[in-house]
């Protein structure tokens, strides 16, 4: 697909609370050279290239950026890169961060934060981003059982003005219901894609749609490979749809994701300017019902 004139606006818009964003956003994790599970632990790209990618994303209509204070390597911090590249921030830019997990300065993962530690994590994101409040904070859940105490602590920070809106990440429909009883949830961010559709099986995607909550898949392109590149893993039928549409398999995966509903957003990350342009262009790719039927038949893991 030609990318010269396509912007992120081609994907349409959705609101995170009162904050309208284009449905095609950008995830900052890949810029740091250190992935959640170690699959992108290679040397990070040059700092100036990372800055250029972020600026290019915004110049091409991306106004929803996903990040976290725990996205860092010994040489790079996603929040620091965002601050350097984009501050002073455009008025329509929405930065979504997340709290719950943490890492020590060497990068080792720490236990899930206690409710009383969440304020410190919020303030760390504020400091790194150079903000006086955070647009959206997701509670990234890594434990079992109830999220009420943790989400309640974030609701207090929302009331105090440190956070504008709240979301959830890596949760179940039961967690969503529990949180909604405490404070409004504007987005749910879970792993989801052509080959990973637990949110279909457990009803979470339907629940978000019915309640007008944004559903924001991560790993929409790489699927089971998480931070690792998806190249070489695409099904022949996916390749066939891509060829027919003059698109790449990654673009078809993103387009399929956006076709799952008007409340479904995408936050693909990349450290390659060419892939950034391709991802943004995918927001303009319209799949036929025959395309969707073909893709829906691909084997997916719940």
PDB file of C-alpha atoms in Angstrom:
ATOM      1  CA  UNK A   1       0.000   0.000   0.000  1.00  0.00           C
ATOM      2  CA  UNK A   2       1.173   3.533  -0.740  1.00  0.00           C
ATOM      3  CA  UNK A   3       2.011   5.402   2.466  1.00  0.00           C
ATOM      4  CA  UNK A   4       2.905   8.886   1.213  1.00  0.00           C
ATOM      5  CA  UNK A   5      -0.366  10.597   2.094  1.00  0.00           C
ATOM      6  CA  UNK A   6      -1.920   8.254   4.671  1.00  0.00           C
ATOM      7  CA  UNK A   7      -2.059   9.408   8.295  1.00  0.00           C
ATOM      8  CA  UNK A   8      -3.200   7.682  11.463  1.00  0.00           C
ATOM      9  CA  UNK A   9      -6.537   9.452  11.084  1.00  0.00           C
ATOM     10  CA  UNK A  10      -7.417   6.961   8.338  1.00  0.00           C
ATOM     11  CA  UNK A  11      -8.084   4.364  11.036  1.00  0.00           C
ATOM     12  CA  UNK A  12     -10.866   6.449  12.583  1.00  0.00           C
ATOM     13  CA  UNK A  13     -11.134   7.661  16.145  1.00  0.00           C
ATOM     14  CA  UNK A  14     -12.293   6.565  19.581  1.00  0.00           C
ATOM     15  CA  UNK A  15     -12.439   8.289  22.955  1.00  0.00           C
ATOM     16  CA  UNK A  16     -10.508   7.336  26.061  1.00  0.00           C
ATOM     17  CA  UNK A  17     -12.891   9.055  28.428  1.00  0.00           C
ATOM     18  CA  UNK A  18     -13.006  12.605  27.086  1.00  0.00           C
ATOM     19  CA  UNK A  19      -9.733  12.231  25.150  1.00  0.00           C
ATOM     20  CA  UNK A  20     -10.234  11.490  21.448  1.00  0.00           C
ATOM     21  CA  UNK A  21      -7.466   9.521  19.771  1.00  0.00           C
ATOM     22  CA  UNK A  22      -6.846   8.011  16.372  1.00  0.00           C
ATOM     23  CA  UNK A  23      -7.344   4.268  16.557  1.00  0.00           C
ATOM     24  CA  UNK A  24      -3.857   3.627  15.174  1.00  0.00           C
ATOM     25  CA  UNK A  25      -1.347   4.519  17.876  1.00  0.00           C
ATOM     26  CA  UNK A  26       2.250   3.702  18.760  1.00  0.00           C
ATOM     27  CA  UNK A  27       3.827   1.496  21.425  1.00  0.00           C
ATOM     28  CA  UNK A  28       7.192   2.731  22.708  1.00  0.00           C
ATOM     29  CA  UNK A  29       8.599  -0.491  24.167  1.00  0.00           C
ATOM     30  CA  UNK A  30      10.636  -1.543  21.119  1.00  0.00           C
ATOM     31  CA  UNK A  31      12.620   1.698  21.183  1.00  0.00           C
ATOM     32  CA  UNK A  32      14.513   0.700  24.328  1.00  0.00           C
ATOM     33  CA  UNK A  33      16.197  -2.536  23.262  1.00  0.00           C
ATOM     34  CA  UNK A  34      14.832  -4.416  26.244  1.00  0.00           C
ATOM     35  CA  UNK A  35      11.572  -6.341  26.008  1.00  0.00           C
ATOM     36  CA  UNK A  36       9.161  -7.576  28.625  1.00  0.00           C
ATOM     37  CA  UNK A  37      10.401 -11.156  28.362  1.00  0.00           C
ATOM     38  CA  UNK A  38      13.834 -10.622  26.930  1.00  0.00           C
ATOM     39  CA  UNK A  39      12.922 -11.213  23.274  1.00  0.00           C
ATOM     40  CA  UNK A  40      14.204  -7.818  22.180  1.00  0.00           C
ATOM     41  CA  UNK A  41      17.286  -7.540  24.342  1.00  0.00           C
ATOM     42  CA  UNK A  42      19.594  -6.591  21.498  1.00  0.00           C
ATOM     43  CA  UNK A  43      21.345  -3.256  21.349  1.00  0.00           C
ATOM     44  CA  UNK A  44      18.848  -0.387  21.076  1.00  0.00           C
ATOM     45  CA  UNK A  45      18.728   1.815  18.028  1.00  0.00           C
ATOM     46  CA  UNK A  46      20.529   5.156  18.122  1.00  0.00           C
ATOM     47  CA  UNK A  47      18.889   7.698  20.386  1.00  0.00           C
ATOM     48  CA  UNK A  48      18.438  10.232  17.595  1.00  0.00           C
ATOM     49  CA  UNK A  49      16.767   7.613  15.403  1.00  0.00           C
ATOM     50  CA  UNK A  50      14.348   6.764  18.214  1.00  0.00           C
ATOM     51  CA  UNK A  51      13.582  10.469  18.604  1.00  0.00           C
ATOM     52  CA  UNK A  52      12.987  10.788  14.860  1.00  0.00           C
ATOM     53  CA  UNK A  53      10.613   7.811  14.861  1.00  0.00           C
ATOM     54  CA  UNK A  54       8.537   9.302  17.663  1.00  0.00           C
ATOM     55  CA  UNK A  55       8.391  12.680  15.967  1.00  0.00           C
ATOM     56  CA  UNK A  56       7.508  11.080  12.644  1.00  0.00           C
ATOM     57  CA  UNK A  57       4.687   9.108  14.276  1.00  0.00           C
ATOM     58  CA  UNK A  58       3.147  12.292  15.663  1.00  0.00           C
ATOM     59  CA  UNK A  59       3.692  14.170  12.396  1.00  0.00           C
ATOM     60  CA  UNK A  60       1.706  11.410  10.674  1.00  0.00           C
ATOM     61  CA  UNK A  61      -1.273  11.702  12.977  1.00  0.00           C
ATOM     62  CA  UNK A  62      -0.436   9.359  15.843  1.00  0.00           C
ATOM     63  CA  UNK A  63      -1.840  10.952  18.991  1.00  0.00           C
ATOM     64  CA  UNK A  64      -1.938   7.887  21.262  1.00  0.00           C
ATOM     65  CA  UNK A  65       1.389   6.635  22.610  1.00  0.00           C
ATOM     66  CA  UNK A  66       1.722   3.696  24.980  1.00  0.00           C
ATOM     67  CA  UNK A  67       4.633   3.569  27.417  1.00  0.00           C
ATOM     68  CA  UNK A  68       5.720   2.651  30.948  1.00  0.00           C
ATOM     69  CA  UNK A  69       8.492   3.557  33.362  1.00  0.00           C
ATOM     70  CA  UNK A  70       9.569  -0.109  33.305  1.00  0.00           C
ATOM     71  CA  UNK A  71      10.285   0.087  29.560  1.00  0.00           C
ATOM     72  CA  UNK A  72      14.017   0.676  29.804  1.00  0.00           C
ATOM     73  CA  UNK A  73      17.423  -0.817  29.161  1.00  0.00           C
ATOM     74  CA  UNK A  74      20.846   0.242  30.456  1.00  0.00           C
ATOM     75  CA  UNK A  75      20.997   2.763  27.598  1.00  0.00           C
ATOM     76  CA  UNK A  76      17.407   3.800  26.926  1.00  0.00           C
ATOM     77  CA  UNK A  77      14.211   4.761  28.727  1.00  0.00           C
ATOM     78  CA  UNK A  78      10.984   4.902  26.723  1.00  0.00           C
ATOM     79  CA  UNK A  79       9.641   7.752  28.845  1.00  0.00           C
ATOM     80  CA  UNK A  80      12.860   9.742  28.510  1.00  0.00           C
ATOM     81  CA  UNK A  81      12.801   9.290  24.726  1.00  0.00           C
ATOM     82  CA  UNK A  82       9.176  10.464  24.558  1.00  0.00           C
ATOM     83  CA  UNK A  83       9.996  13.497  26.693  1.00  0.00           C
ATOM     84  CA  UNK A  84      13.007  14.400  24.592  1.00  0.00           C
ATOM     85  CA  UNK A  85      11.243  13.870  21.278  1.00  0.00           C
ATOM     86  CA  UNK A  86       7.844  15.419  21.918  1.00  0.00           C
ATOM     87  CA  UNK A  87       7.940  17.928  24.791  1.00  0.00           C
ATOM     88  CA  UNK A  88       6.415  20.433  24.854  1.00  0.00           C
ATOM     89  CA  UNK A  89       3.635  18.017  24.050  1.00  0.00           C
ATOM     90  CA  UNK A  90       0.998  18.666  21.368  1.00  0.00           C
ATOM     91  CA  UNK A  91      -2.370  19.477  22.882  1.00  0.00           C
ATOM     92  CA  UNK A  92      -4.073  16.443  21.367  1.00  0.00           C
ATOM     93  CA  UNK A  93      -1.388  13.918  22.310  1.00  0.00           C
ATOM     94  CA  UNK A  94      -2.544  11.240  24.756  1.00  0.00           C
ATOM     95  CA  UNK A  95       0.196   9.336  26.579  1.00  0.00           C
ATOM     96  CA  UNK A  96      -0.942   6.110  28.213  1.00  0.00           C
ATOM     97  CA  UNK A  97       1.311   4.524  30.788  1.00  0.00           C
ATOM     98  CA  UNK A  98       0.973   1.622  33.172  1.00  0.00           C
ATOM     99  CA  UNK A  99       1.846   0.709  36.731  1.00  0.00           C
ATOM    100  CA  UNK A 100       1.947  -2.426  38.816  1.00  0.00           C
ATOM    101  CA  UNK A 101       5.088  -4.243  37.652  1.00  0.00           C
ATOM    102  CA  UNK A 102       8.471  -2.742  38.459  1.00  0.00           C
ATOM    103  CA  UNK A 103      12.150  -3.349  37.814  1.00  0.00           C
ATOM    104  CA  UNK A 104      15.215  -2.513  39.834  1.00  0.00           C
ATOM    105  CA  UNK A 105      17.977  -0.348  38.279  1.00  0.00           C
ATOM    106  CA  UNK A 106      19.688  -3.451  36.865  1.00  0.00           C
ATOM    107  CA  UNK A 107      16.501  -4.407  35.039  1.00  0.00           C
ATOM    108  CA  UNK A 108      15.518  -7.328  37.263  1.00  0.00           C
ATOM    109  CA  UNK A 109      11.773  -7.686  37.754  1.00  0.00           C
ATOM    110  CA  UNK A 110      10.377  -6.876  41.178  1.00  0.00           C
ATOM    111  CA  UNK A 111       7.248  -8.329  42.793  1.00  0.00           C
ATOM    112  CA  UNK A 112       3.939  -6.708  41.887  1.00  0.00           C
ATOM    113  CA  UNK A 113       3.727  -3.325  43.581  1.00  0.00           C
ATOM    114  CA  UNK A 114       1.623  -3.056  46.699  1.00  0.00           C
ATOM    115  CA  UNK A 115      -1.310  -0.625  46.561  1.00  0.00           C
ATOM    116  CA  UNK A 116       0.631   1.858  48.692  1.00  0.00           C
ATOM    117  CA  UNK A 117       3.521   1.764  46.189  1.00  0.00           C
ATOM    118  CA  UNK A 118       1.437   2.758  43.168  1.00  0.00           C
ATOM    119  CA  UNK A 119       1.669   6.467  43.927  1.00  0.00           C
ATOM    120  CA  UNK A 120       5.464   6.237  43.710  1.00  0.00           C
ATOM    121  CA  UNK A 121       5.176   4.539  40.311  1.00  0.00           C
ATOM    122  CA  UNK A 122       2.761   7.209  39.082  1.00  0.00           C
ATOM    123  CA  UNK A 123       5.117   9.942  40.273  1.00  0.00           C
ATOM    124  CA  UNK A 124       8.047   8.206  38.542  1.00  0.00           C
ATOM    125  CA  UNK A 125       6.146   8.346  35.245  1.00  0.00           C
ATOM    126  CA  UNK A 126       5.252  11.990  35.860  1.00  0.00           C
ATOM    127  CA  UNK A 127       8.887  12.871  36.483  1.00  0.00           C
ATOM    128  CA  UNK A 128      10.248  10.989  33.487  1.00  0.00           C
ATOM    129  CA  UNK A 129       7.624  12.375  31.119  1.00  0.00           C
ATOM    130  CA  UNK A 130       7.785  15.890  32.527  1.00  0.00           C
ATOM    131  CA  UNK A 131       4.045  16.057  33.170  1.00  0.00           C
ATOM    132  CA  UNK A 132       1.948  17.373  36.037  1.00  0.00           C
ATOM    133  CA  UNK A 133      -0.665  14.673  35.446  1.00  0.00           C
ATOM    134  CA  UNK A 134      -0.940  11.456  33.451  1.00  0.00           C
ATOM    135  CA  UNK A 135      -3.615  11.171  30.749  1.00  0.00           C
ATOM    136  CA  UNK A 136      -4.368   7.477  31.270  1.00  0.00           C
ATOM    137  CA  UNK A 137      -2.837   4.971  33.677  1.00  0.00           C
ATOM    138  CA  UNK A 138      -3.429   1.251  33.228  1.00  0.00           C
ATOM    139  CA  UNK A 139      -3.160  -1.122  36.142  1.00  0.00           C
ATOM    140  CA  UNK A 140      -1.065  -3.924  34.637  1.00  0.00           C
ATOM    141  CA  UNK A 141      -2.129  -6.980  36.602  1.00  0.00           C
ATOM    142  CA  UNK A 142       0.412  -9.745  37.143  1.00  0.00           C
ATOM    143  CA  UNK A 143      -1.104 -11.435  40.166  1.00  0.00           C
ATOM    144  CA  UNK A 144      -4.160 -13.537  40.856  1.00  0.00           C
ATOM    145  CA  UNK A 145      -7.287 -12.732  42.790  1.00  0.00           C
ATOM    146  CA  UNK A 146      -8.953  -9.406  43.409  1.00  0.00           C
ATOM    147  CA  UNK A 147      -7.672  -6.135  41.949  1.00  0.00           C
ATOM    148  CA  UNK A 148      -9.949  -4.010  44.134  1.00  0.00           C
ATOM    149  CA  UNK A 149      -7.327  -2.717  46.559  1.00  0.00           C
ATOM    150  CA  UNK A 150      -4.879  -1.782  43.806  1.00  0.00           C
ATOM    151  CA  UNK A 151      -7.476  -0.205  41.541  1.00  0.00           C
ATOM    152  CA  UNK A 152      -8.941   1.637  44.515  1.00  0.00           C
ATOM    153  CA  UNK A 153      -5.519   3.163  45.206  1.00  0.00           C
ATOM    154  CA  UNK A 154      -5.359   4.406  41.603  1.00  0.00           C
ATOM    155  CA  UNK A 155      -8.882   5.781  41.895  1.00  0.00           C
ATOM    156  CA  UNK A 156      -7.671   7.871  44.836  1.00  0.00           C
ATOM    157  CA  UNK A 157      -4.825   9.245  42.706  1.00  0.00           C
ATOM    158  CA  UNK A 158      -7.392  10.086  40.039  1.00  0.00           C
ATOM    159  CA  UNK A 159      -9.427  12.002  42.596  1.00  0.00           C
ATOM    160  CA  UNK A 160      -6.250  13.810  43.668  1.00  0.00           C
ATOM    161  CA  UNK A 161      -5.652  14.996  40.078  1.00  0.00           C
ATOM    162  CA  UNK A 162      -2.469  13.030  39.353  1.00  0.00           C
ATOM    163  CA  UNK A 163      -4.295  10.847  36.825  1.00  0.00           C
ATOM    164  CA  UNK A 164      -7.061  11.811  34.417  1.00  0.00           C
ATOM    165  CA  UNK A 165      -8.390   8.388  33.418  1.00  0.00           C
ATOM    166  CA  UNK A 166      -7.874   4.774  34.446  1.00  0.00           C
ATOM    167  CA  UNK A 167      -7.521   1.555  32.492  1.00  0.00           C
ATOM    168  CA  UNK A 168      -6.575  -2.084  32.951  1.00  0.00           C
ATOM    169  CA  UNK A 169      -4.048  -4.417  31.353  1.00  0.00           C
ATOM    170  CA  UNK A 170      -3.755  -8.224  31.281  1.00  0.00           C
ATOM    171  CA  UNK A 171      -7.070  -8.782  33.009  1.00  0.00           C
ATOM    172  CA  UNK A 172     -10.187 -10.949  32.869  1.00  0.00           C
ATOM    173  CA  UNK A 173     -13.843  -9.936  32.461  1.00  0.00           C
ATOM    174  CA  UNK A 174     -14.221 -10.438  36.202  1.00  0.00           C
ATOM    175  CA  UNK A 175     -11.432  -7.934  36.868  1.00  0.00           C
ATOM    176  CA  UNK A 176     -13.125  -5.425  34.573  1.00  0.00           C
ATOM    177  CA  UNK A 177     -16.417  -5.750  36.420  1.00  0.00           C
ATOM    178  CA  UNK A 178     -14.634  -5.380  39.750  1.00  0.00           C
ATOM    179  CA  UNK A 179     -12.840  -2.223  38.620  1.00  0.00           C
ATOM    180  CA  UNK A 180     -15.925  -0.654  37.055  1.00  0.00           C
ATOM    181  CA  UNK A 181     -17.626  -0.846  40.438  1.00  0.00           C
ATOM    182  CA  UNK A 182     -14.839   1.349  41.848  1.00  0.00           C
ATOM    183  CA  UNK A 183     -14.144   3.925  39.116  1.00  0.00           C
ATOM    184  CA  UNK A 184     -14.716   4.277  35.359  1.00  0.00           C
ATOM    185  CA  UNK A 185     -12.449   2.191  33.117  1.00  0.00           C
ATOM    186  CA  UNK A 186     -11.687   3.834  29.758  1.00  0.00           C
ATOM    187  CA  UNK A 187      -9.538   1.089  28.194  1.00  0.00           C
ATOM    188  CA  UNK A 188      -8.479  -2.521  28.537  1.00  0.00           C
ATOM    189  CA  UNK A 189      -5.093  -3.512  27.145  1.00  0.00           C
ATOM    190  CA  UNK A 190      -4.593  -7.258  26.647  1.00  0.00           C
ATOM    191  CA  UNK A 191      -2.609  -9.532  24.355  1.00  0.00           C
ATOM    192  CA  UNK A 192      -4.773 -10.168  21.297  1.00  0.00           C
ATOM    193  CA  UNK A 193      -4.335 -10.874  17.613  1.00  0.00           C
ATOM    194  CA  UNK A 194      -5.043 -13.288  14.795  1.00  0.00           C
ATOM    195  CA  UNK A 195      -3.360 -16.141  16.633  1.00  0.00           C
ATOM    196  CA  UNK A 196      -4.203 -15.121  20.190  1.00  0.00           C
ATOM    197  CA  UNK A 197      -7.918 -14.575  20.806  1.00  0.00           C
ATOM    198  CA  UNK A 198      -8.580 -15.269  24.462  1.00  0.00           C
ATOM    199  CA  UNK A 199     -10.576 -12.027  24.641  1.00  0.00           C
ATOM    200  CA  UNK A 200     -13.042 -13.566  22.175  1.00  0.00           C
ATOM    201  CA  UNK A 201     -13.284 -16.836  24.069  1.00  0.00           C
ATOM    202  CA  UNK A 202     -13.807 -15.312  27.521  1.00  0.00           C
ATOM    203  CA  UNK A 203     -16.131 -12.506  26.403  1.00  0.00           C
ATOM    204  CA  UNK A 204     -13.822  -9.638  27.328  1.00  0.00           C
ATOM    205  CA  UNK A 205     -13.912  -8.066  23.863  1.00  0.00           C
ATOM    206  CA  UNK A 206     -17.711  -8.199  23.792  1.00  0.00           C
ATOM    207  CA  UNK A 207     -17.914  -6.764  27.297  1.00  0.00           C
ATOM    208  CA  UNK A 208     -15.714  -3.802  26.328  1.00  0.00           C
ATOM    209  CA  UNK A 209     -17.768  -3.211  23.181  1.00  0.00           C
ATOM    210  CA  UNK A 210     -21.055  -3.267  25.092  1.00  0.00           C
ATOM    211  CA  UNK A 211     -19.757  -0.797  27.681  1.00  0.00           C
ATOM    212  CA  UNK A 212     -18.084   1.551  25.199  1.00  0.00           C
ATOM    213  CA  UNK A 213     -14.628   0.791  26.592  1.00  0.00           C
ATOM    214  CA  UNK A 214     -11.611   0.874  24.296  1.00  0.00           C
ATOM    215  CA  UNK A 215     -10.010  -2.528  23.782  1.00  0.00           C
ATOM    216  CA  UNK A 216      -6.304  -2.073  23.028  1.00  0.00           C
ATOM    217  CA  UNK A 217      -4.477  -5.209  21.873  1.00  0.00           C
ATOM    218  CA  UNK A 218      -0.749  -5.584  22.309  1.00  0.00           C
ATOM    219  CA  UNK A 219       1.331  -8.093  20.299  1.00  0.00           C
ATOM    220  CA  UNK A 220      -1.258  -7.714  17.523  1.00  0.00           C
ATOM    221  CA  UNK A 221       1.413  -8.310  14.884  1.00  0.00           C
ATOM    222  CA  UNK A 222       3.820 -10.731  16.561  1.00  0.00           C
ATOM    223  CA  UNK A 223       1.221 -12.802  18.430  1.00  0.00           C
ATOM    224  CA  UNK A 224       2.742 -15.724  20.310  1.00  0.00           C
ATOM    225  CA  UNK A 225       6.252 -14.428  19.565  1.00  0.00           C
ATOM    226  CA  UNK A 226       5.571 -11.396  21.783  1.00  0.00           C
ATOM    227  CA  UNK A 227       8.449  -8.902  21.350  1.00  0.00           C
ATOM    228  CA  UNK A 228      10.205 -11.030  18.743  1.00  0.00           C
ATOM    229  CA  UNK A 229       9.628 -10.264  15.039  1.00  0.00           C
ATOM    230  CA  UNK A 230       6.741 -12.114  13.411  1.00  0.00           C
ATOM    231  CA  UNK A 231       8.563 -12.554  10.082  1.00  0.00           C
ATOM    232  CA  UNK A 232       8.490 -16.133   8.834  1.00  0.00           C
ATOM    233  CA  UNK A 233       5.538 -17.112  11.041  1.00  0.00           C
ATOM    234  CA  UNK A 234       2.664 -15.963   8.836  1.00  0.00           C
ATOM    235  CA  UNK A 235       0.156 -18.506   7.513  1.00  0.00           C
ATOM    236  CA  UNK A 236      -0.074 -19.026   3.730  1.00  0.00           C
ATOM    237  CA  UNK A 237      -3.666 -17.762   3.765  1.00  0.00           C
ATOM    238  CA  UNK A 238      -2.519 -14.566   5.446  1.00  0.00           C
ATOM    239  CA  UNK A 239       0.102 -14.162   2.729  1.00  0.00           C
ATOM    240  CA  UNK A 240      -2.597 -14.665   0.098  1.00  0.00           C
ATOM    241  CA  UNK A 241      -4.782 -11.917   1.528  1.00  0.00           C
ATOM    242  CA  UNK A 242      -1.757  -9.622   1.765  1.00  0.00           C
ATOM    243  CA  UNK A 243      -0.803 -10.225  -1.872  1.00  0.00           C
ATOM    244  CA  UNK A 244      -4.368  -9.594  -3.048  1.00  0.00           C
ATOM    245  CA  UNK A 245      -4.453  -6.311  -1.143  1.00  0.00           C
ATOM    246  CA  UNK A 246      -0.958  -5.175  -2.101  1.00  0.00           C
ATOM    247  CA  UNK A 247      -0.060  -5.142   1.571  1.00  0.00           C
ATOM    248  CA  UNK A 248       2.367  -6.836   3.928  1.00  0.00           C
ATOM    249  CA  UNK A 249       1.243  -9.612   6.312  1.00  0.00           C
ATOM    250  CA  UNK A 250       1.867  -7.256   9.245  1.00  0.00           C
ATOM    251  CA  UNK A 251      -0.435  -4.649   7.695  1.00  0.00           C
ATOM    252  CA  UNK A 252      -3.156  -7.265   7.230  1.00  0.00           C
ATOM    253  CA  UNK A 253      -2.794  -8.323  10.871  1.00  0.00           C
ATOM    254  CA  UNK A 254      -3.238  -4.718  11.993  1.00  0.00           C
ATOM    255  CA  UNK A 255      -6.175  -4.178   9.642  1.00  0.00           C
ATOM    256  CA  UNK A 256      -7.828  -7.355  10.957  1.00  0.00           C
ATOM    257  CA  UNK A 257      -7.372  -6.049  14.491  1.00  0.00           C
ATOM    258  CA  UNK A 258      -9.006  -2.715  13.667  1.00  0.00           C
ATOM    259  CA  UNK A 259     -11.884  -4.533  11.951  1.00  0.00           C
ATOM    260  CA  UNK A 260     -12.782  -6.254  15.240  1.00  0.00           C
ATOM    261  CA  UNK A 261     -14.857  -3.251  16.280  1.00  0.00           C
ATOM    262  CA  UNK A 262     -14.936   0.549  16.349  1.00  0.00           C
ATOM    263  CA  UNK A 263     -13.707   0.493  19.953  1.00  0.00           C
ATOM    264  CA  UNK A 264     -10.623  -1.607  19.099  1.00  0.00           C
ATOM    265  CA  UNK A 265      -7.377   0.369  18.944  1.00  0.00           C
ATOM    266  CA  UNK A 266      -3.895  -0.701  17.848  1.00  0.00           C
ATOM    267  CA  UNK A 267      -0.537   0.296  19.325  1.00  0.00           C
ATOM    268  CA  UNK A 268       2.108  -1.388  17.147  1.00  0.00           C
ATOM    269  CA  UNK A 269       5.673  -0.574  18.108  1.00  0.00           C
ATOM    270  CA  UNK A 270       8.727  -0.555  15.919  1.00  0.00           C
ATOM    271  CA  UNK A 271      12.309   0.674  15.773  1.00  0.00           C
ATOM    272  CA  UNK A 272      12.248   0.812  11.962  1.00  0.00           C
ATOM    273  CA  UNK A 273      11.027   3.977  10.178  1.00  0.00           C
ATOM    274  CA  UNK A 274       9.853   1.915   7.197  1.00  0.00           C
ATOM    275  CA  UNK A 275       7.747  -0.304   9.424  1.00  0.00           C
ATOM    276  CA  UNK A 276       6.327   2.777  11.140  1.00  0.00           C
ATOM    277  CA  UNK A 277       5.086   4.080   7.783  1.00  0.00           C
ATOM    278  CA  UNK A 278       3.653   0.667   6.917  1.00  0.00           C
ATOM    279  CA  UNK A 279       1.870   0.406  10.267  1.00  0.00           C
ATOM    280  CA  UNK A 280       0.269   3.820   9.890  1.00  0.00           C
ATOM    281  CA  UNK A 281      -0.807   2.972   6.351  1.00  0.00           C
ATOM    282  CA  UNK A 282      -2.475  -0.204   7.632  1.00  0.00           C
ATOM    283  CA  UNK A 283      -5.097   2.019   9.231  1.00  0.00           C
ATOM    284  CA  UNK A 284      -6.425   2.756   5.738  1.00  0.00           C
ATOM    285  CA  UNK A 285      -6.561  -0.899   4.676  1.00  0.00           C
ATOM    286  CA  UNK A 286     -10.156  -2.091   4.328  1.00  0.00           C
ATOM    287  CA  UNK A 287     -10.604  -5.850   4.269  1.00  0.00           C
ATOM    288  CA  UNK A 288     -13.532  -7.492   2.492  1.00  0.00           C
ATOM    289  CA  UNK A 289     -15.878  -9.908   4.224  1.00  0.00           C
ATOM    290  CA  UNK A 290     -14.220 -12.686   2.231  1.00  0.00           C
ATOM    291  CA  UNK A 291     -10.840 -11.552   3.572  1.00  0.00           C
ATOM    292  CA  UNK A 292     -12.150 -11.537   7.123  1.00  0.00           C
ATOM    293  CA  UNK A 293     -13.768 -14.955   6.748  1.00  0.00           C
ATOM    294  CA  UNK A 294     -10.477 -16.349   5.460  1.00  0.00           C
ATOM    295  CA  UNK A 295      -8.483 -14.827   8.293  1.00  0.00           C
ATOM    296  CA  UNK A 296     -10.984 -15.842  10.964  1.00  0.00           C
ATOM    297  CA  UNK A 297     -10.447 -19.448   9.932  1.00  0.00           C
ATOM    298  CA  UNK A 298      -6.787 -19.299  10.887  1.00  0.00           C
ATOM    299  CA  UNK A 299      -5.976 -21.367  13.928  1.00  0.00           C
ATOM    300  CA  UNK A 300      -5.773 -19.268  17.061  1.00  0.00           C
ATOM    301  CA  UNK A 301      -4.719 -20.116  20.580  1.00  0.00           C
ATOM    302  CA  UNK A 302      -7.095 -19.047  23.307  1.00  0.00           C
TER     303      UNK A 302
END
